[in-house]
Amino acid sequence: MSGCYTFCSQKYPVSLAKILRWDFTMDFAYTVSGFVVGMLVGLTGVGGGSLMTPLLILFGIPPVKAVGTDLLFACLTKVGGGVGARQK
């Protein structure tokens, strides 16, 4: 509720620049790391989770969220692969 108060209050005006703040440095680091991991996965065939999960932890994401993200992505890709294989 305090976030809404801060945003809606005339006492604490929030500029559009703050709302749409874009951290170029971290976005660029995420993009480059994703590109590098994608290249390594394509070249070696190693699972992307084994490379991306440690990078997520290095970027400051809690280990539980990093592993959970990897497991969710793996689950979705496996279901998609299974559906595609069954249709053939």
Short mmCIF file of C-alpha atoms in Angstrom, two decimals:
data_model
loop_
_atom_site.label_atom_id
_atom_site.label_comp_id
_atom_site.label_asym_id
_atom_site.label_seq_id
_atom_site.Cartn_x
_atom_site.Cartn_y
_atom_site.Cartn_z
CA MET A 1 0.00 0.00 0.00
CA SER A 2 2.88 2.37 0.71
CA GLY A 3 4.10 1.97 -2.89
CA CYS A 4 0.73 3.18 -4.17
CA TYR A 5 0.81 6.04 -1.69
CA THR A 6 4.28 7.04 -2.84
CA PHE A 7 3.25 6.82 -6.49
CA CYS A 8 -0.15 8.52 -6.17
CA SER A 9 0.66 11.16 -3.59
CA GLN A 10 1.34 14.76 -4.58
CA LYS A 11 3.68 14.96 -1.61
CA TYR A 12 6.04 12.40 -3.18
CA PRO A 13 5.79 12.84 -6.95
CA VAL A 14 7.48 10.11 -8.98
CA SER A 15 8.80 11.01 -12.40
CA LEU A 16 8.19 8.85 -15.43
CA ALA A 17 11.95 8.41 -15.79
CA LYS A 18 12.10 6.74 -12.37
CA ILE A 19 9.18 4.47 -13.18
CA LEU A 20 10.69 3.42 -16.49
CA ARG A 21 14.25 3.27 -15.15
CA TRP A 22 16.44 1.07 -17.32
CA ASP A 23 19.70 -0.25 -15.99
CA PHE A 24 21.70 -0.58 -19.21
CA THR A 25 24.72 -2.19 -17.56
CA MET A 26 22.85 -5.14 -16.06
CA ASP A 27 20.62 -5.59 -19.10
CA PHE A 28 23.70 -5.71 -21.29
CA ALA A 29 25.37 -8.22 -18.93
CA TYR A 30 22.26 -10.43 -18.97
CA THR A 31 22.10 -10.27 -22.76
CA VAL A 32 25.77 -11.09 -23.26
CA SER A 33 25.68 -13.95 -20.75
CA GLY A 34 22.59 -15.40 -22.41
CA PHE A 35 24.27 -15.18 -25.79
CA VAL A 36 27.45 -16.86 -24.51
CA VAL A 37 25.51 -19.63 -22.77
CA GLY A 38 23.43 -20.17 -25.92
CA MET A 39 26.58 -20.44 -28.03
CA LEU A 40 28.17 -22.90 -25.60
CA VAL A 41 25.03 -25.02 -25.46
CA GLY A 42 24.81 -25.05 -29.25
CA LEU A 43 28.46 -25.99 -29.66
CA THR A 44 28.74 -28.58 -26.90
CA GLY A 45 25.23 -29.92 -26.38
CA VAL A 46 25.55 -29.40 -22.62
CA GLY A 47 22.28 -28.48 -20.90
CA GLY A 48 21.79 -24.76 -20.54
CA GLY A 49 20.69 -25.04 -16.93
CA SER A 50 24.08 -26.32 -15.85
CA LEU A 51 25.61 -23.13 -17.25
CA MET A 52 22.88 -20.56 -16.65
CA THR A 53 21.98 -21.43 -13.05
CA PRO A 54 25.43 -20.54 -11.67
CA LEU A 55 25.33 -17.31 -13.70
CA LEU A 56 21.96 -16.39 -12.20
CA ILE A 57 23.41 -16.94 -8.73
CA LEU A 58 26.43 -14.83 -9.69
CA PHE A 59 24.05 -12.02 -10.74
CA GLY A 60 22.60 -12.02 -7.23
CA ILE A 61 19.47 -14.10 -7.72
CA PRO A 62 18.87 -16.36 -4.68
CA PRO A 63 19.86 -19.99 -5.36
CA VAL A 64 16.34 -21.28 -4.74
CA LYS A 65 14.91 -18.95 -7.40
CA ALA A 66 17.74 -19.76 -9.84
CA VAL A 67 17.21 -23.51 -9.52
CA GLY A 68 13.42 -23.10 -9.61
CA THR A 69 13.67 -21.05 -12.79
CA ASP A 70 15.81 -23.75 -14.38
CA LEU A 71 13.39 -26.49 -13.35
CA LEU A 72 10.35 -24.60 -14.64
CA PHE A 73 12.02 -23.94 -17.98
CA ALA A 74 13.13 -27.58 -18.25
CA CYS A 75 9.60 -28.79 -17.45
CA LEU A 76 8.02 -26.55 -20.08
CA THR A 77 10.51 -27.52 -22.79
CA LYS A 78 10.13 -31.24 -22.01
CA VAL A 79 6.33 -31.02 -22.21
CA GLY A 80 6.60 -29.10 -25.50
CA GLY A 81 9.01 -31.69 -26.89
CA GLY A 82 6.75 -34.53 -25.80
CA VAL A 83 3.69 -32.95 -27.41
CA GLY A 84 5.63 -32.35 -30.63
CA ALA A 85 6.95 -35.92 -30.70
CA ARG A 86 3.51 -37.39 -30.09
CA GLN A 87 2.00 -35.47 -33.00
CA LYS A 88 4.45 -37.01 -35.48
#
